[in-house]
Amino acid sequence: MARPEKRRPNARVALIGARGYVGAELIRLLAHHPSFDHVCASSRTHAGKPVRKIVSNADSCSLVFEDLSPADVCNRDDLDVLILALPNGLAAEYVSAVKAGPRPGVIIIDMSADYRFDDGWVYGQTEAYRQQLRNAKRISNPGCYATIMQLIIRPLVSLLAEPPFCFGVSGYSGAGTTPSPKNDPEQLRDNLMPYALTDHIHEREVSRHLGVPVRFMPHVAPFFRGISMTVGISLHEPTDVATIAALYAHAYANEPLIRLTAGEHPPLVRDNAMKHHAAIGGWSVSAADPQQLTVVGTLDNLLKGAATQAIQNINIACGFDELEGIEPWLTTDT
């Protein structure tokens, strides 16, 4: 009789910076993950409050928010994975504390931009770096805009004649919870707000990881969640819609969280809100100049653009199935 396969132990996960929108999505995913033990959630704002009282749909989470300093994290010996969901510029103290602590081999995944340009970290764009993520100890999760831009452009990199132009529109959750005009519903009402139109960090991030320059023009709109990205692309050779559709079908044939929309209909923000996948389609080739192509992509900036992709990456690094903790919660079009 064959011996039953030995089950891999659960991974013990800590979340630092649980106050924001992405932190809340991570809490919900961690609460339902069969192979993660969520051992602590840190939020200075909510310290002492039960997580389930603050985060909706996290009733199974029995944790109380803590205020954990880097030293507190350093002294813990019950961690396998540390998720840093902090604003840009705050991750380094926690990374250094883990390195000096009793478990320096803890997997760290940073949700900020702090390590996206650091060759010592694995860049967590799952579909492109899946092999590098296996057994990785330091993972830098991509930005939400950067994720959809790369998913759109990557299959076409060898065909580019000029830098792609990316027109992005995000829901105001992308501006975080700190009050600003970009997340003020009154400022955004009946409005579309352009910002950071040159040298945006996601422009530099995508250019670095695709190995080609891109131009990016971000905007924020009065809806809460989601991103619409329209990319104008100049190709070396003329093309047609059937060729482009076949190219994307081949590139993403085995990618469970990438969906290609039928025909030439572009994916819509509302169709992807609160879903784990990215959608790409709406490809249009100019009749006047068939070297000019436009492609549209959407994703939920808080899920596939952040929390879902982080869970994918942690699953891979820990040796679990990539969709564990995600697949049962996938929403479908039916």
mmCIF file of C-alpha atoms in Angstrom:
data_model
loop_
_atom_site.group_PDB
_atom_site.id
_atom_site.type_symbol
_atom_site.label_atom_id
_atom_site.label_comp_id
_atom_site.label_asym_id
_atom_site.label_seq_id
_atom_site.Cartn_x
_atom_site.Cartn_y
_atom_site.Cartn_z
ATOM 1 C CA MET A 1 0.000 0.000 0.000
ATOM 2 C CA ALA A 2 1.327 3.422 -0.953
ATOM 3 C CA ARG A 3 1.947 5.769 1.913
ATOM 4 C CA PRO A 4 -0.277 8.848 1.997
ATOM 5 C CA GLU A 5 1.517 11.954 0.838
ATOM 6 C CA LYS A 6 2.865 13.952 3.754
ATOM 7 C CA ARG A 7 1.099 17.270 3.999
ATOM 8 C CA ARG A 8 3.222 20.388 3.943
ATOM 9 C CA PRO A 9 2.879 22.361 7.226
ATOM 10 C CA ASN A 10 0.839 25.528 7.157
ATOM 11 C CA ALA A 11 2.766 28.766 6.682
ATOM 12 C CA ARG A 12 2.518 31.257 9.548
ATOM 13 C CA VAL A 13 1.846 34.706 8.129
ATOM 14 C CA ALA A 14 2.110 38.197 9.638
ATOM 15 C CA LEU A 15 0.635 41.278 7.975
ATOM 16 C CA ILE A 16 2.171 44.680 8.746
ATOM 17 C CA GLY A 17 0.156 47.680 7.608
ATOM 18 C CA ALA A 18 -3.309 46.179 7.660
ATOM 19 C CA ARG A 19 -5.226 49.466 7.816
ATOM 20 C CA GLY A 20 -5.455 50.292 4.105
ATOM 21 C CA TYR A 21 -7.650 48.955 1.326
ATOM 22 C CA VAL A 22 -5.070 46.406 0.186
ATOM 23 C CA GLY A 23 -4.495 45.310 3.790
ATOM 24 C CA ALA A 24 -8.209 44.601 4.151
ATOM 25 C CA GLU A 25 -8.213 42.493 0.982
ATOM 26 C CA LEU A 26 -5.195 40.562 2.250
ATOM 27 C CA ILE A 27 -6.925 39.898 5.578
ATOM 28 C CA ARG A 28 -9.957 38.476 3.765
ATOM 29 C CA LEU A 29 -7.796 36.230 1.593
ATOM 30 C CA LEU A 30 -5.661 35.080 4.526
ATOM 31 C CA ALA A 31 -8.773 34.294 6.568
ATOM 32 C CA HIS A 32 -9.978 31.829 3.921
ATOM 33 C CA HIS A 33 -6.599 30.316 2.987
ATOM 34 C CA PRO A 34 -6.428 26.629 3.982
ATOM 35 C CA SER A 35 -2.617 26.546 4.234
ATOM 36 C CA PHE A 36 -1.904 29.859 5.942
ATOM 37 C CA ASP A 37 -2.114 30.503 9.668
ATOM 38 C CA HIS A 38 -2.597 34.241 10.056
ATOM 39 C CA VAL A 39 -0.715 34.898 13.287
ATOM 40 C CA CYS A 40 -0.839 38.692 13.547
ATOM 41 C CA ALA A 41 -2.132 41.848 11.868
ATOM 42 C CA SER A 42 -0.447 45.151 12.638
ATOM 43 C CA SER A 43 -2.173 48.521 12.423
ATOM 44 C CA ARG A 44 -1.266 51.503 14.567
ATOM 45 C CA THR A 45 -4.668 53.090 13.889
ATOM 46 C CA HIS A 46 -6.728 50.034 14.867
ATOM 47 C CA ALA A 47 -4.485 48.557 17.584
ATOM 48 C CA GLY A 48 -6.534 46.727 20.214
ATOM 49 C CA LYS A 49 -9.615 46.307 18.023
ATOM 50 C CA PRO A 50 -10.810 42.893 16.788
ATOM 51 C CA VAL A 51 -10.050 42.458 13.107
ATOM 52 C CA ARG A 52 -13.532 41.130 12.371
ATOM 53 C CA LYS A 53 -15.033 44.371 13.707
ATOM 54 C CA ILE A 54 -13.046 46.481 11.258
ATOM 55 C CA VAL A 55 -12.751 44.324 8.129
ATOM 56 C CA SER A 56 -15.953 43.128 6.514
ATOM 57 C CA ASN A 57 -16.216 39.470 5.430
ATOM 58 C CA ALA A 58 -13.414 38.466 7.820
ATOM 59 C CA ASP A 59 -15.644 36.866 10.457
ATOM 60 C CA SER A 60 -13.407 33.792 10.693
ATOM 61 C CA CYS A 61 -10.407 35.932 11.726
ATOM 62 C CA SER A 62 -10.000 35.844 15.517
ATOM 63 C CA LEU A 63 -7.043 38.234 15.632
ATOM 64 C CA VAL A 64 -6.879 41.592 17.374
ATOM 65 C CA PHE A 65 -4.961 44.350 15.626
ATOM 66 C CA GLU A 66 -1.522 45.007 17.139
ATOM 67 C CA ASP A 67 0.932 47.860 16.762
ATOM 68 C CA LEU A 68 4.133 45.996 15.889
ATOM 69 C CA SER A 69 7.419 47.856 15.593
ATOM 70 C CA PRO A 70 10.360 46.462 13.604
ATOM 71 C CA ALA A 71 11.844 45.297 16.932
ATOM 72 C CA ASP A 72 8.617 43.441 17.760
ATOM 73 C CA VAL A 73 8.783 41.642 14.433
ATOM 74 C CA CYS A 74 12.489 40.912 14.926
ATOM 75 C CA ASN A 75 11.787 39.104 18.195
ATOM 76 C CA ARG A 76 9.023 36.839 16.883
ATOM 77 C CA ASP A 77 9.969 33.218 16.279
ATOM 78 C CA ASP A 78 6.583 32.097 14.905
ATOM 79 C CA LEU A 79 6.765 33.580 11.404
ATOM 80 C CA ASP A 80 7.265 31.974 8.017
ATOM 81 C CA VAL A 81 5.951 34.842 5.872
ATOM 82 C CA LEU A 82 5.922 38.598 6.482
ATOM 83 C CA ILE A 83 3.709 40.772 4.288
ATOM 84 C CA LEU A 84 4.599 44.469 4.343
ATOM 85 C CA ALA A 85 1.619 46.560 3.195
ATOM 86 C CA LEU A 86 3.139 49.896 4.175
ATOM 87 C CA PRO A 87 3.475 53.237 2.363
ATOM 88 C CA ASN A 88 6.586 53.701 0.236
ATOM 89 C CA GLY A 89 9.771 54.250 2.205
ATOM 90 C CA LEU A 90 8.901 52.291 5.358
ATOM 91 C CA ALA A 91 9.832 48.709 4.524
ATOM 92 C CA ALA A 92 13.596 48.807 5.138
ATOM 93 C CA GLU A 93 13.413 48.854 8.954
ATOM 94 C CA TYR A 94 11.285 45.704 9.001
ATOM 95 C CA VAL A 95 13.500 43.975 6.443
ATOM 96 C CA SER A 96 16.588 44.757 8.517
ATOM 97 C CA ALA A 97 14.850 43.581 11.696
ATOM 98 C CA VAL A 98 13.989 40.213 10.159
ATOM 99 C CA LYS A 99 17.541 39.785 8.907
ATOM 100 C CA ALA A 100 18.841 40.367 12.452
ATOM 101 C CA GLY A 101 16.169 38.250 14.145
ATOM 102 C CA PRO A 102 15.826 34.562 15.031
ATOM 103 C CA ARG A 103 14.316 33.663 11.634
ATOM 104 C CA PRO A 104 16.293 35.563 8.950
ATOM 105 C CA GLY A 105 14.984 33.172 6.295
ATOM 106 C CA VAL A 106 11.410 34.386 6.679
ATOM 107 C CA ILE A 107 9.777 35.081 3.313
ATOM 108 C CA ILE A 108 9.146 38.814 2.973
ATOM 109 C CA ILE A 109 6.785 40.192 0.360
ATOM 110 C CA ASP A 110 6.753 43.973 0.084
ATOM 111 C CA MET A 111 3.670 45.627 -1.395
ATOM 112 C CA SER A 112 5.321 49.046 -1.762
ATOM 113 C CA ALA A 113 7.690 50.286 -4.463
ATOM 114 C CA ASP A 114 10.731 50.133 -2.163
ATOM 115 C CA TYR A 115 12.353 47.036 -3.712
ATOM 116 C CA ARG A 116 10.935 46.940 -7.241
ATOM 117 C CA PHE A 117 14.248 48.232 -8.595
ATOM 118 C CA ASP A 118 16.453 45.998 -6.403
ATOM 119 C CA ASP A 119 18.080 43.047 -8.178
ATOM 120 C CA GLY A 120 18.380 41.257 -4.833
ATOM 121 C CA TRP A 121 14.608 40.841 -4.735
ATOM 122 C CA VAL A 122 12.424 38.741 -7.012
ATOM 123 C CA TYR A 123 9.958 40.914 -8.870
ATOM 124 C CA GLY A 124 6.547 39.368 -8.308
ATOM 125 C CA GLN A 125 4.866 39.743 -11.688
ATOM 126 C CA THR A 126 3.620 36.192 -11.435
ATOM 127 C CA GLU A 127 3.083 35.306 -15.088
ATOM 128 C CA ALA A 128 6.597 36.446 -16.057
ATOM 129 C CA TYR A 129 8.678 35.355 -13.036
ATOM 130 C CA ARG A 130 6.972 32.181 -11.811
ATOM 131 C CA GLN A 131 10.157 30.106 -11.870
ATOM 132 C CA GLN A 132 12.170 32.723 -9.955
ATOM 133 C CA LEU A 133 9.436 32.910 -7.318
ATOM 134 C CA ARG A 134 9.861 29.259 -6.344
ATOM 135 C CA ASN A 135 11.550 29.225 -2.928
ATOM 136 C CA ALA A 136 12.132 33.003 -3.111
ATOM 137 C CA LYS A 137 12.747 34.727 0.230
ATOM 138 C CA ARG A 138 12.435 38.371 -0.841
ATOM 139 C CA ILE A 139 9.583 39.315 -3.186
ATOM 140 C CA SER A 140 8.643 42.778 -4.384
ATOM 141 C CA ASN A 141 5.002 42.888 -5.461
ATOM 142 C CA PRO A 142 4.393 44.987 -8.602
ATOM 143 C CA GLY A 143 2.271 48.099 -8.693
ATOM 144 C CA CYS A 144 -1.329 47.812 -9.872
ATOM 145 C CA TYR A 145 -0.892 49.987 -12.978
ATOM 146 C CA ALA A 146 2.428 48.276 -13.676
ATOM 147 C CA THR A 147 0.815 44.847 -13.572
ATOM 148 C CA ILE A 148 -1.782 45.526 -16.253
ATOM 149 C CA MET A 149 0.658 47.483 -18.440
ATOM 150 C CA GLN A 150 3.114 44.581 -18.435
ATOM 151 C CA LEU A 151 0.411 41.997 -19.084
ATOM 152 C CA ILE A 152 -0.700 43.982 -22.136
ATOM 153 C CA ILE A 153 2.726 44.828 -23.558
ATOM 154 C CA ARG A 154 4.869 41.785 -22.736
ATOM 155 C CA PRO A 155 3.568 39.498 -25.538
ATOM 156 C CA LEU A 156 4.415 42.253 -28.059
ATOM 157 C CA VAL A 157 7.850 43.365 -26.847
ATOM 158 C CA SER A 158 9.772 41.852 -29.779
ATOM 159 C CA LEU A 159 7.411 43.542 -32.252
ATOM 160 C CA LEU A 160 7.604 47.115 -30.914
ATOM 161 C CA ALA A 161 8.786 49.896 -33.201
ATOM 162 C CA GLU A 162 8.366 52.717 -30.670
ATOM 163 C CA PRO A 163 7.631 53.111 -26.950
ATOM 164 C CA PRO A 164 3.993 52.212 -26.205
ATOM 165 C CA PHE A 165 1.716 54.970 -24.913
ATOM 166 C CA CYS A 166 -0.369 53.882 -21.915
ATOM 167 C CA PHE A 167 -3.480 55.828 -20.908
ATOM 168 C CA GLY A 168 -4.540 54.579 -17.477
ATOM 169 C CA VAL A 169 -7.620 55.351 -15.392
ATOM 170 C CA SER A 170 -7.890 54.089 -11.817
ATOM 171 C CA GLY A 171 -10.619 54.107 -9.238
ATOM 172 C CA TYR A 172 -9.884 56.347 -6.277
ATOM 173 C CA SER A 173 -9.045 53.436 -3.958
ATOM 174 C CA GLY A 174 -5.707 53.474 -5.785
ATOM 175 C CA ALA A 175 -4.904 56.751 -4.023
ATOM 176 C CA GLY A 176 -5.084 55.057 -0.618
ATOM 177 C CA THR A 177 -6.827 56.163 2.553
ATOM 178 C CA THR A 178 -4.816 59.295 3.358
ATOM 179 C CA PRO A 179 -7.063 62.217 2.313
ATOM 180 C CA SER A 180 -6.087 63.938 -0.938
ATOM 181 C CA PRO A 181 -7.849 65.387 -3.998
ATOM 182 C CA LYS A 182 -7.267 62.031 -5.743
ATOM 183 C CA ASN A 183 -9.522 60.153 -3.305
ATOM 184 C CA ASP A 184 -11.992 62.917 -2.485
ATOM 185 C CA PRO A 185 -15.364 61.949 -4.044
ATOM 186 C CA GLU A 186 -16.436 65.597 -4.147
ATOM 187 C CA GLN A 187 -13.317 66.633 -6.067
ATOM 188 C CA LEU A 188 -13.777 63.675 -8.416
ATOM 189 C CA ARG A 189 -17.514 64.076 -8.969
ATOM 190 C CA ASP A 190 -18.214 64.549 -12.714
ATOM 191 C CA ASN A 191 -14.471 64.650 -13.195
ATOM 192 C CA LEU A 192 -11.402 62.836 -14.536
ATOM 193 C CA MET A 193 -8.194 63.906 -12.815
ATOM 194 C CA PRO A 194 -4.809 63.555 -14.571
ATOM 195 C CA TYR A 195 -1.698 63.461 -12.385
ATOM 196 C CA ALA A 196 2.061 62.643 -12.472
ATOM 197 C CA LEU A 197 2.066 62.750 -16.266
ATOM 198 C CA THR A 198 5.851 62.388 -16.586
ATOM 199 C CA ASP A 199 8.319 60.126 -14.766
ATOM 200 C CA HIS A 200 5.625 58.253 -12.835
ATOM 201 C CA ILE A 201 7.188 55.462 -10.772
ATOM 202 C CA HIS A 202 5.086 52.838 -12.577
ATOM 203 C CA GLU A 203 6.398 54.118 -15.911
ATOM 204 C CA ARG A 204 9.944 53.517 -14.698
ATOM 205 C CA GLU A 205 8.967 50.185 -13.146
ATOM 206 C CA VAL A 206 7.448 48.843 -16.365
ATOM 207 C CA SER A 207 10.304 50.135 -18.516
ATOM 208 C CA ARG A 208 12.803 48.388 -16.249
ATOM 209 C CA HIS A 209 11.092 45.022 -16.132
ATOM 210 C CA LEU A 210 10.042 44.856 -19.782
ATOM 211 C CA GLY A 211 13.422 46.126 -20.958
ATOM 212 C CA VAL A 212 11.784 48.698 -23.262
ATOM 213 C CA PRO A 213 10.718 52.310 -22.632
ATOM 214 C CA VAL A 214 7.037 53.086 -22.156
ATOM 215 C CA ARG A 215 5.065 56.285 -21.703
ATOM 216 C CA PHE A 216 2.365 56.368 -19.028
ATOM 217 C CA MET A 217 -0.396 58.907 -18.405
ATOM 218 C CA PRO A 218 -2.335 58.111 -15.189
ATOM 219 C CA HIS A 219 -5.758 59.465 -14.274
ATOM 220 C CA VAL A 220 -8.142 58.901 -11.385
ATOM 221 C CA ALA A 221 -11.922 58.658 -11.834
ATOM 222 C CA PRO A 222 -14.912 58.772 -9.458
ATOM 223 C CA PHE A 223 -15.417 54.993 -9.269
ATOM 224 C CA PHE A 224 -13.925 53.199 -6.250
ATOM 225 C CA ARG A 225 -12.003 50.188 -7.575
ATOM 226 C CA GLY A 226 -10.571 48.987 -10.851
ATOM 227 C CA ILE A 227 -8.198 50.088 -13.596
ATOM 228 C CA SER A 228 -8.770 50.609 -17.297
ATOM 229 C CA MET A 229 -5.591 50.708 -19.384
ATOM 230 C CA THR A 230 -5.561 51.634 -23.080
ATOM 231 C CA VAL A 231 -2.224 51.095 -24.797
ATOM 232 C CA GLY A 232 -1.290 52.516 -28.191
ATOM 233 C CA ILE A 233 1.391 50.401 -29.883
ATOM 234 C CA SER A 234 3.479 50.927 -33.027
ATOM 235 C CA LEU A 235 4.742 47.697 -34.601
ATOM 236 C CA HIS A 236 7.638 46.959 -36.940
ATOM 237 C CA GLU A 237 5.356 45.181 -39.406
ATOM 238 C CA PRO A 238 1.696 45.468 -40.430
ATOM 239 C CA THR A 239 -0.676 43.183 -38.599
ATOM 240 C CA ASP A 240 -4.353 42.294 -38.293
ATOM 241 C CA VAL A 241 -6.747 41.540 -35.447
ATOM 242 C CA ALA A 242 -6.666 37.762 -36.009
ATOM 243 C CA THR A 243 -2.868 37.687 -35.720
ATOM 244 C CA ILE A 244 -2.913 39.737 -32.516
ATOM 245 C CA ALA A 245 -5.688 37.638 -30.995
ATOM 246 C CA ALA A 246 -3.739 34.458 -31.746
ATOM 247 C CA LEU A 247 -0.568 35.911 -30.242
ATOM 248 C CA TYR A 248 -2.315 36.733 -26.950
ATOM 249 C CA ALA A 249 -4.100 33.379 -26.921
ATOM 250 C CA HIS A 250 -0.737 31.629 -27.171
ATOM 251 C CA ALA A 251 0.945 33.847 -24.572
ATOM 252 C CA TYR A 252 -1.766 33.324 -21.946
ATOM 253 C CA ALA A 253 -3.110 29.879 -22.837
ATOM 254 C CA ASN A 254 -2.118 28.405 -19.459
ATOM 255 C CA GLU A 255 -2.628 31.458 -17.253
ATOM 256 C CA PRO A 256 -5.626 30.942 -14.946
ATOM 257 C CA LEU A 257 -5.933 34.584 -13.912
ATOM 258 C CA ILE A 258 -5.721 36.118 -17.388
ATOM 259 C CA ARG A 259 -8.873 36.289 -19.478
ATOM 260 C CA LEU A 260 -9.069 37.400 -23.093
ATOM 261 C CA THR A 261 -12.282 39.092 -24.149
ATOM 262 C CA ALA A 262 -14.099 37.792 -27.185
ATOM 263 C CA GLY A 263 -13.877 39.604 -30.505
ATOM 264 C CA GLU A 264 -12.901 43.252 -30.512
ATOM 265 C CA HIS A 265 -15.002 44.243 -27.492
ATOM 266 C CA PRO A 266 -12.806 45.957 -24.897
ATOM 267 C CA PRO A 267 -12.990 44.713 -21.287
ATOM 268 C CA LEU A 268 -14.788 47.037 -18.885
ATOM 269 C CA VAL A 269 -13.884 48.105 -15.351
ATOM 270 C CA ARG A 270 -17.245 47.089 -13.894
ATOM 271 C CA ASP A 271 -16.884 43.558 -15.288
ATOM 272 C CA ASN A 272 -13.634 43.052 -13.380
ATOM 273 C CA ALA A 273 -14.414 44.771 -10.083
ATOM 274 C CA MET A 274 -14.053 42.386 -7.114
ATOM 275 C CA LYS A 275 -12.647 39.645 -9.352
ATOM 276 C CA HIS A 276 -9.216 38.054 -9.222
ATOM 277 C CA HIS A 277 -8.327 37.991 -12.909
ATOM 278 C CA ALA A 278 -7.024 40.540 -15.388
ATOM 279 C CA ALA A 279 -8.838 40.909 -18.714
ATOM 280 C CA ILE A 280 -7.211 41.873 -22.014
ATOM 281 C CA GLY A 281 -8.869 42.496 -25.368
ATOM 282 C CA GLY A 282 -10.473 45.175 -27.466
ATOM 283 C CA TRP A 283 -7.561 44.948 -29.879
ATOM 284 C CA SER A 284 -7.988 47.299 -32.826
ATOM 285 C CA VAL A 285 -5.703 47.675 -35.842
ATOM 286 C CA SER A 286 -5.776 50.886 -37.839
ATOM 287 C CA ALA A 287 -7.145 50.439 -41.371
ATOM 288 C CA ALA A 288 -5.110 53.454 -42.517
ATOM 289 C CA ASP A 289 -1.875 52.207 -40.944
ATOM 290 C CA PRO A 290 -1.923 48.500 -39.968
ATOM 291 C CA GLN A 291 1.273 48.919 -37.963
ATOM 292 C CA GLN A 292 -0.764 50.849 -35.374
ATOM 293 C CA LEU A 293 -2.475 48.723 -32.730
ATOM 294 C CA THR A 294 -4.546 49.541 -29.652
ATOM 295 C CA VAL A 295 -5.117 47.065 -26.794
ATOM 296 C CA VAL A 296 -7.252 47.472 -23.658
ATOM 297 C CA GLY A 297 -6.842 45.775 -20.299
ATOM 298 C CA THR A 298 -8.602 45.928 -16.941
ATOM 299 C CA LEU A 299 -8.079 44.539 -13.469
ATOM 300 C CA ASP A 300 -9.186 45.161 -9.919
ATOM 301 C CA ASN A 301 -6.379 47.302 -8.509
ATOM 302 C CA LEU A 302 -6.873 45.911 -4.988
ATOM 303 C CA LEU A 303 -6.957 42.237 -6.053
ATOM 304 C CA LYS A 304 -5.000 41.134 -9.141
ATOM 305 C CA GLY A 305 -3.248 44.503 -8.959
ATOM 306 C CA ALA A 306 -2.188 43.863 -5.353
ATOM 307 C CA ALA A 307 -3.584 41.319 -2.848
ATOM 308 C CA THR A 308 -4.445 38.440 -5.197
ATOM 309 C CA GLN A 309 -1.072 38.654 -6.907
ATOM 310 C CA ALA A 310 0.643 38.690 -3.499
ATOM 311 C CA ILE A 311 -1.154 35.481 -2.489
ATOM 312 C CA GLN A 312 -0.187 33.879 -5.821
ATOM 313 C CA ASN A 313 3.444 34.795 -5.178
ATOM 314 C CA ILE A 314 3.465 33.582 -1.562
ATOM 315 C CA ASN A 315 1.836 30.309 -2.592
ATOM 316 C CA ILE A 316 4.561 29.714 -5.175
ATOM 317 C CA ALA A 317 7.368 30.668 -2.778
ATOM 318 C CA CYS A 318 5.967 28.332 -0.096
ATOM 319 C CA GLY A 319 5.451 25.429 -2.501
ATOM 320 C CA PHE A 320 1.635 25.464 -2.376
ATOM 321 C CA ASP A 321 -0.653 25.392 -5.375
ATOM 322 C CA GLU A 322 -0.593 28.836 -6.972
ATOM 323 C CA LEU A 323 -4.359 29.329 -6.698
ATOM 324 C CA GLU A 324 -4.764 27.956 -3.187
ATOM 325 C CA GLY A 325 -6.861 30.368 -1.167
ATOM 326 C CA ILE A 326 -7.849 32.134 -4.389
ATOM 327 C CA GLU A 327 -9.562 29.590 -6.619
ATOM 328 C CA PRO A 328 -12.629 28.909 -4.414
ATOM 329 C CA TRP A 329 -13.300 32.638 -4.306
ATOM 330 C CA LEU A 330 -12.981 33.301 -8.020
ATOM 331 C CA THR A 331 -16.076 34.924 -9.414
ATOM 332 C CA THR A 332 -17.212 33.931 -12.877
ATOM 333 C CA ASP A 333 -19.215 35.438 -15.684
ATOM 334 C CA THR A 334 -22.051 32.945 -15.212
#
